Amino acid sequence: MHAAVTKIQVPRPGFNYTFAHICILNNDKTCIVDDIVHVLEELKNARATNRTNFAITYPITHLKDGRAVYNGHQLGGVTVHSKDRVKSAEAIQLTYYLQSINSLNDMVAERWESSFCDTVRLFQKSNSKVKMYPYTSSSLREDFQKTSRVSERYLVTSLILVVTMAILCCSMQDCVRSKPWLGLLGLVTISLATLTAAGIINLTGGKYNSTFLGVPFVMLGHGLYGTFEMLSSWRKTREDQHVKERTAAVYADSMLSFSLTTAMYLVTFGIGASPFTNIEAARIFCCNSCIAIFFNYLYVLSFYGSSLVFTGYIENNYQHSIFCRKVPKPEALQEKPAWYRFLLTARFSEDTAEGEEANTYESHLLVCFLKRYYCDWITNTYVKPFVVLFYLIYISFALMGYLQVSEGSDLSNIVATATQTIEYTTAQQKYFSNYSPVIGFYIYESIEYWNTSVQEDVLEYTKGFVRISWFESYLNYLRKLNVSTGLPKKNFTDMLRNSFLKAPQFSHFQEDIIFSKKYNDEVDVVASRMFLVAKTMETNREELYDLLETLRRLSVTSKVKFIVFNPSFVYMDRYASSLGAPLHNSCISALFLLFFSAFLVADSLINVWITLTVVSVEFGVIGFMTLWKVELDCISVLCLIYGINYTIDNCAPMLSTFVLGKDFTRTKWVKNALEVHGVAILQSYLCYIVGLIPLAAVPSNLTCTLFRCLFLIAFVTFFHCFAILPVILTFLPPSKKKRKEKKNPENREEIECVEMVDIDSTRVVDQITTV
């Protein structure tokens, strides 16, 4: 396999590049390869010459030339005899190091990596008994972006389902008052805002990543509820009013709450898009969401509002809601076929009996269901105990999951399922976690290497690690030179350099120490590096976090200036900050919003109820998310922040209607709040769920996490809006009953309504009150 890799050629005009042309070189101008290759070569030579005295020891092996090489991260699944002699190994890891000098070198190296993966796959086919997992510097990026490619057809399916459901939710049997076009135009509004944001991001040089898959669902939850709330307000207006008056009533009734929730989204995602967030993917996601929500608000005010006005004129003229043709009177349809009469079913205002309420929208299926059945059922005295019992069960399971929350640091959580990243990381954790990770220890300044105290400092800072034997030999060699010669700096460095060039046991140091010549031919050691192996295991995340933080503190406080690096630290940082930064930003935004809303809401109890509801929803989502095997990572934390906004989006209008209601009883105002806002919540929930369902089938762990988190947020919020809050509000403050003075029967108030009809048949009702 190694021979096949070193023979890979990358053709360029006039020249074919091989591994020897782009590899990192030793001082003897040969490619640096893993020591395990030299071990296997010596083992092969020993067998060829029938030598039985050569043995591989673990994790350090001594080669024939006397060098001690570390193989802890190159041999996996090792079984040893006594004295660390290797009996067998289940895995071998080979690493090939490429140069990065200029653009041509980078382009050749990128093509070489692609050929490398193809070579490994071909070798796998001819050697089926050996499993091989190639992994390159671009594998994670390619596999991360692969999620968007494998999700395309599922997102198209989701769009079709949402369009169908939105049209059905806005339709009714009455062909004049049905609003299927408004359901479709609501989705068009959201799509325009999302495309506008994507266009701005592209034009400003923004980078696309697979987390953008969550942006349409953020817009779907917020935008659809706003449009459905406007449609619900339209149903409450009187049909005998002019379109302008009805539109004004709609804007006055629904746009205040929609404006406040939009401001909440902008603040939350605006903080996430600020420099306070140190994760590039999260910052771009928040920036895109922020722009999309802003334009969605503008489009709802303008585009969707004008669409509502247009359909209002169609309704006033008794035109068909789909075909826009004039609907004939019922007597004119008697001679038509049954299917024709069904398509043109409408109720005319002249058909309304005197004294009967002319609100024909009550025939809408969802309105009828809530007003006639559900509101009475959920507030029934015999139903309430069962709802409270279900809530206690909900809290119990949420607490059980909350106590088992784990932080995600697995690369497989952010890439597509069937990718080489997952295969490689799975094998890596299975076979190579005993001695891991290998940490690069880089001293980037010129220090007094010949000084004994400096040597002791270096040893002190590396305490707690398994030292590679050549590193310890290196420091011992420094001590011997210093003690035996007592030479000054110049003579010491000259002897050190000459010793490296002459002594074969120290040939491995040559690429790890950088010498510099000054104008007076004095040689100085300007930088050096060494590799340390931690005693911890990669599967234990807490130990890795502690290790990373300890090394950072040492790099700041130590006398010797150094930096440490390991590829796993990148992901440790990523997930550590994916928890801290978003949660920190959400706390800032929550405090700001509480302060901001304190001046806008009419009653402080609204803030109290919203806060309690958000806490209950988030607690449940985190608990059930853990029980559903979703860890806290960048994606899930962003979803939790969105969950705060989604909960307020759905619950705040209903809570405001209940708290601000006067007189009557709590039960009466609970029913009223459900009747006013329940239809919009139910419509947006149905569209949201059918849009999420195809996401569950995408072969990607990122979309799987996205689906589970968003589904739990929607389901738990729906459970609170339609079950928990309607029951709890019936027996908790605020109280609605007020003491009134008893009035004598003769002091009753009589209201007489006189109806006046003008020439244009526009009915205007004037109320004359007499006592």
mmCIF file of C-alpha atoms in Angstrom, residues 56-265:
data_model
loop_
_atom_site.group_PDB
_atom_site.id
_atom_site.type_symbol
_atom_site.label_atom_id
_atom_site.label_comp_id
_atom_site.label_asym_id
_atom_site.label_seq_id
_atom_site.Cartn_x
_atom_site.Cartn_y
_atom_site.Cartn_z
ATOM 1 C CA ILE A 56 8.310 -4.784 17.998
ATOM 2 C CA THR A 57 7.631 -3.250 21.400
ATOM 3 C CA TYR A 58 4.723 -0.975 22.249
ATOM 4 C CA PRO A 59 4.495 1.980 22.430
ATOM 5 C CA ILE A 60 8.239 2.510 21.820
ATOM 6 C CA THR A 61 10.349 0.387 19.458
ATOM 7 C CA HIS A 62 14.142 0.462 18.978
ATOM 8 C CA LEU A 63 15.329 0.316 15.384
ATOM 9 C CA LYS A 64 18.495 -1.323 14.109
ATOM 10 C CA ASP A 65 20.364 2.003 13.942
ATOM 11 C CA GLY A 66 19.689 2.565 17.644
ATOM 12 C CA ARG A 67 16.891 5.081 17.302
ATOM 13 C CA ALA A 68 13.877 4.790 19.607
ATOM 14 C CA VAL A 69 10.648 5.489 17.713
ATOM 15 C CA TYR A 70 7.166 5.986 19.064
ATOM 16 C CA ASN A 71 4.390 3.860 17.506
ATOM 17 C CA GLY A 72 1.528 4.426 19.985
ATOM 18 C CA HIS A 73 -0.462 6.459 17.459
ATOM 19 C CA GLN A 74 0.508 4.231 14.506
ATOM 20 C CA LEU A 75 -0.426 0.796 15.846
ATOM 21 C CA GLY A 76 -3.980 0.157 17.006
ATOM 22 C CA GLY A 77 -5.766 -2.686 18.794
ATOM 23 C CA VAL A 78 -2.433 -3.988 20.103
ATOM 24 C CA THR A 79 -2.073 -7.213 22.091
ATOM 25 C CA VAL A 80 1.262 -7.509 23.919
ATOM 26 C CA HIS A 81 3.359 -10.239 25.515
ATOM 27 C CA SER A 82 5.502 -9.623 28.519
ATOM 28 C CA LYS A 83 7.875 -6.635 28.413
ATOM 29 C CA ASP A 84 5.608 -4.790 25.959
ATOM 30 C CA ARG A 85 6.435 -7.083 23.040
ATOM 31 C CA VAL A 86 3.721 -6.851 20.407
ATOM 32 C CA LYS A 87 1.867 -10.076 19.769
ATOM 33 C CA SER A 88 -0.633 -8.666 17.270
ATOM 34 C CA ALA A 89 -2.140 -5.400 16.064
ATOM 35 C CA GLU A 90 -5.537 -4.873 14.469
ATOM 36 C CA ALA A 91 -4.824 -1.556 12.756
ATOM 37 C CA ILE A 92 -2.026 0.556 11.324
ATOM 38 C CA GLN A 93 -2.184 4.284 10.671
ATOM 39 C CA LEU A 94 -0.014 5.873 7.987
ATOM 40 C CA THR A 95 0.285 9.638 7.590
ATOM 41 C CA TYR A 96 1.720 11.419 4.568
ATOM 42 C CA TYR A 97 2.927 15.004 4.993
ATOM 43 C CA LEU A 98 2.696 17.402 2.029
ATOM 44 C CA GLN A 99 4.259 20.810 1.536
ATOM 45 C CA SER A 100 2.288 24.046 1.351
ATOM 46 C CA ILE A 101 4.636 26.542 -0.274
ATOM 47 C CA ASN A 102 2.792 28.285 -3.120
ATOM 48 C CA SER A 103 -0.434 28.154 -5.123
ATOM 49 C CA LEU A 104 0.973 25.634 -7.630
ATOM 50 C CA ASN A 105 2.067 23.348 -4.812
ATOM 51 C CA ASP A 106 -1.350 23.625 -3.160
ATOM 52 C CA MET A 107 -3.127 22.768 -6.398
ATOM 53 C CA VAL A 108 -0.899 19.731 -7.021
ATOM 54 C CA ALA A 109 -1.302 18.612 -3.401
ATOM 55 C CA GLU A 110 -5.096 18.881 -3.664
ATOM 56 C CA ARG A 111 -5.124 16.713 -6.791
ATOM 57 C CA TRP A 112 -2.699 14.292 -5.176
ATOM 58 C CA GLU A 113 -5.071 13.908 -2.228
ATOM 59 C CA SER A 114 -7.919 13.103 -4.609
ATOM 60 C CA SER A 115 -5.754 10.496 -6.385
ATOM 61 C CA PHE A 116 -4.710 9.176 -2.987
ATOM 62 C CA CYS A 117 -8.333 8.413 -2.073
ATOM 63 C CA ASP A 118 -8.917 6.741 -5.445
ATOM 64 C CA THR A 119 -5.747 4.646 -5.031
ATOM 65 C CA VAL A 120 -6.826 3.465 -1.588
ATOM 66 C CA ARG A 121 -10.269 2.483 -2.885
ATOM 67 C CA LEU A 122 -8.751 0.523 -5.789
ATOM 68 C CA PHE A 123 -6.347 -1.195 -3.409
ATOM 69 C CA GLN A 124 -9.310 -2.013 -1.171
ATOM 70 C CA LYS A 125 -11.099 -3.792 -4.022
ATOM 71 C CA SER A 126 -8.115 -6.046 -4.733
ATOM 72 C CA ASN A 127 -7.481 -6.672 -1.005
ATOM 73 C CA SER A 128 -10.953 -7.156 0.426
ATOM 74 C CA LYS A 129 -9.702 -8.734 3.677
ATOM 75 C CA VAL A 130 -8.097 -5.447 4.726
ATOM 76 C CA LYS A 131 -10.340 -2.483 5.521
ATOM 77 C CA MET A 132 -8.913 0.907 4.563
ATOM 78 C CA TYR A 133 -10.178 4.347 5.523
ATOM 79 C CA PRO A 134 -8.577 7.257 3.620
ATOM 80 C CA TYR A 135 -8.786 10.727 5.108
ATOM 81 C CA THR A 136 -7.289 13.952 3.768
ATOM 82 C CA SER A 137 -7.121 17.605 4.762
ATOM 83 C CA SER A 138 -10.175 18.372 2.600
ATOM 84 C CA SER A 139 -12.305 15.381 3.642
ATOM 85 C CA LEU A 140 -14.105 17.128 6.489
ATOM 86 C CA ARG A 141 -14.932 20.182 4.358
ATOM 87 C CA GLU A 142 -16.207 18.062 1.467
ATOM 88 C CA ASP A 143 -18.242 15.772 3.707
ATOM 89 C CA PHE A 144 -19.676 18.768 5.573
ATOM 90 C CA GLN A 145 -20.842 20.341 2.306
ATOM 91 C CA LYS A 146 -22.127 16.983 1.070
ATOM 92 C CA THR A 147 -25.134 17.381 3.382
ATOM 93 C CA SER A 148 -26.545 20.136 1.180
ATOM 94 C CA ARG A 149 -26.238 17.971 -1.938
ATOM 95 C CA VAL A 150 -27.913 14.892 -0.472
ATOM 96 C CA SER A 151 -30.706 17.069 0.975
ATOM 97 C CA GLU A 152 -31.882 18.629 -2.290
ATOM 98 C CA ARG A 153 -34.666 16.233 -3.249
ATOM 99 C CA TYR A 154 -35.868 15.979 0.344
ATOM 100 C CA LEU A 155 -36.126 19.767 0.569
ATOM 101 C CA VAL A 156 -38.128 19.827 -2.660
ATOM 102 C CA THR A 157 -40.492 17.243 -1.155
ATOM 103 C CA SER A 158 -40.738 19.350 1.977
ATOM 104 C CA LEU A 159 -41.608 22.432 -0.068
ATOM 105 C CA ILE A 160 -44.365 20.574 -1.940
ATOM 106 C CA LEU A 161 -45.862 19.304 1.315
ATOM 107 C CA VAL A 162 -45.768 22.742 2.950
ATOM 108 C CA VAL A 163 -47.412 24.378 -0.102
ATOM 109 C CA THR A 164 -50.159 21.754 -0.086
ATOM 110 C CA MET A 165 -50.795 22.088 3.645
ATOM 111 C CA ALA A 166 -50.740 25.906 3.565
ATOM 112 C CA ILE A 167 -53.337 25.937 0.767
ATOM 113 C CA LEU A 168 -55.541 23.441 2.607
ATOM 114 C CA CYS A 169 -55.305 25.351 5.896
ATOM 115 C CA CYS A 170 -56.496 28.562 4.213
ATOM 116 C CA SER A 171 -59.300 26.903 2.243
ATOM 117 C CA MET A 172 -62.956 26.395 3.129
ATOM 118 C CA GLN A 173 -66.077 25.269 1.320
ATOM 119 C CA ASP A 174 -67.296 28.811 0.781
ATOM 120 C CA CYS A 175 -65.630 29.681 -2.534
ATOM 121 C CA VAL A 176 -65.780 33.442 -1.876
ATOM 122 C CA ARG A 177 -64.290 33.463 1.630
ATOM 123 C CA SER A 178 -61.758 30.708 0.989
ATOM 124 C CA LYS A 179 -58.183 32.051 0.789
ATOM 125 C CA PRO A 180 -55.969 29.377 -0.876
ATOM 126 C CA TRP A 181 -53.956 32.028 -2.702
ATOM 127 C CA LEU A 182 -53.062 33.686 0.594
ATOM 128 C CA GLY A 183 -51.638 30.389 1.889
ATOM 129 C CA LEU A 184 -49.468 30.110 -1.222
ATOM 130 C CA LEU A 185 -48.499 33.792 -1.158
ATOM 131 C CA GLY A 186 -47.457 33.449 2.476
ATOM 132 C CA LEU A 187 -44.872 30.871 1.409
ATOM 133 C CA VAL A 188 -43.868 33.090 -1.520
ATOM 134 C CA THR A 189 -43.258 35.905 0.978
ATOM 135 C CA ILE A 190 -41.005 33.690 3.092
ATOM 136 C CA SER A 191 -39.184 32.406 -0.001
ATOM 137 C CA LEU A 192 -38.543 35.933 -1.254
ATOM 138 C CA ALA A 193 -37.058 36.933 2.095
ATOM 139 C CA THR A 194 -34.839 33.838 2.206
ATOM 140 C CA LEU A 195 -33.629 34.330 -1.371
ATOM 141 C CA THR A 196 -32.973 38.017 -0.727
ATOM 142 C CA ALA A 197 -30.825 37.166 2.281
ATOM 143 C CA ALA A 198 -28.941 34.495 0.316
ATOM 144 C CA GLY A 199 -28.328 36.962 -2.514
ATOM 145 C CA ILE A 200 -26.974 39.614 -0.139
ATOM 146 C CA ILE A 201 -24.686 37.068 1.531
ATOM 147 C CA ASN A 202 -23.347 35.960 -1.869
ATOM 148 C CA LEU A 203 -22.852 39.493 -3.164
ATOM 149 C CA THR A 204 -20.940 40.502 -0.045
ATOM 150 C CA GLY A 205 -18.555 37.549 -0.323
ATOM 151 C CA GLY A 206 -20.164 35.366 2.313
ATOM 152 C CA LYS A 207 -19.405 31.658 2.489
ATOM 153 C CA TYR A 208 -22.032 28.984 2.130
ATOM 154 C CA ASN A 209 -22.176 26.074 4.569
ATOM 155 C CA SER A 210 -24.580 23.260 5.333
ATOM 156 C CA THR A 211 -25.939 24.924 8.476
ATOM 157 C CA PHE A 212 -27.905 27.157 6.087
ATOM 158 C CA LEU A 213 -30.348 24.254 5.778
ATOM 159 C CA GLY A 214 -31.837 25.463 9.041
ATOM 160 C CA VAL A 215 -32.565 29.007 7.777
ATOM 161 C CA PRO A 216 -35.727 28.087 5.755
ATOM 162 C CA PHE A 217 -37.179 26.359 8.804
ATOM 163 C CA VAL A 218 -36.431 29.369 11.008
ATOM 164 C CA MET A 219 -38.275 31.480 8.461
ATOM 165 C CA LEU A 220 -41.088 28.953 8.146
ATOM 166 C CA GLY A 221 -41.820 28.988 11.870
ATOM 167 C CA HIS A 222 -41.770 32.783 12.192
ATOM 168 C CA GLY A 223 -43.089 33.936 8.826
ATOM 169 C CA LEU A 224 -46.029 31.554 8.457
ATOM 170 C CA TYR A 225 -47.346 32.345 11.916
ATOM 171 C CA GLY A 226 -47.285 36.055 11.091
ATOM 172 C CA THR A 227 -49.218 35.581 7.851
ATOM 173 C CA PHE A 228 -51.730 33.203 9.429
ATOM 174 C CA GLU A 229 -52.233 35.643 12.307
ATOM 175 C CA MET A 230 -53.088 38.367 9.786
ATOM 176 C CA LEU A 231 -55.536 36.022 8.070
ATOM 177 C CA SER A 232 -57.089 35.161 11.438
ATOM 178 C CA SER A 233 -57.525 38.867 12.197
ATOM 179 C CA TRP A 234 -59.185 39.304 8.807
ATOM 180 C CA ARG A 235 -61.770 36.673 9.747
ATOM 181 C CA LYS A 236 -62.723 38.702 12.824
ATOM 182 C CA THR A 237 -63.569 41.844 10.833
ATOM 183 C CA ARG A 238 -67.098 42.568 9.659
ATOM 184 C CA GLU A 239 -67.857 41.875 6.049
ATOM 185 C CA ASP A 240 -69.959 44.994 5.714
ATOM 186 C CA GLN A 241 -66.890 47.167 6.302
ATOM 187 C CA HIS A 242 -64.855 48.674 3.524
ATOM 188 C CA VAL A 243 -61.643 46.837 2.558
ATOM 189 C CA LYS A 244 -59.526 49.728 3.826
ATOM 190 C CA GLU A 245 -61.181 49.586 7.226
ATOM 191 C CA ARG A 246 -60.813 45.818 7.427
ATOM 192 C CA THR A 247 -57.142 46.057 6.452
ATOM 193 C CA ALA A 248 -56.535 48.761 9.044
ATOM 194 C CA ALA A 249 -58.150 46.552 11.682
ATOM 195 C CA VAL A 250 -55.940 43.630 10.643
ATOM 196 C CA TYR A 251 -52.742 45.668 10.911
ATOM 197 C CA ALA A 252 -53.784 47.157 14.241
ATOM 198 C CA ASP A 253 -54.659 43.755 15.645
ATOM 199 C CA SER A 254 -51.765 41.571 14.446
ATOM 200 C CA MET A 255 -48.792 43.690 13.456
ATOM 201 C CA LEU A 256 -47.917 44.919 16.946
ATOM 202 C CA SER A 257 -47.191 41.418 18.256
ATOM 203 C CA PHE A 258 -45.526 40.443 14.967
ATOM 204 C CA SER A 259 -43.283 43.518 15.161
ATOM 205 C CA LEU A 260 -42.244 42.708 18.728
ATOM 206 C CA THR A 261 -41.417 39.072 17.947
ATOM 207 C CA THR A 262 -39.512 40.161 14.829
ATOM 208 C CA ALA A 263 -37.484 42.568 16.962
ATOM 209 C CA MET A 264 -36.767 39.681 19.333
ATOM 210 C CA TYR A 265 -35.470 37.535 16.466
#
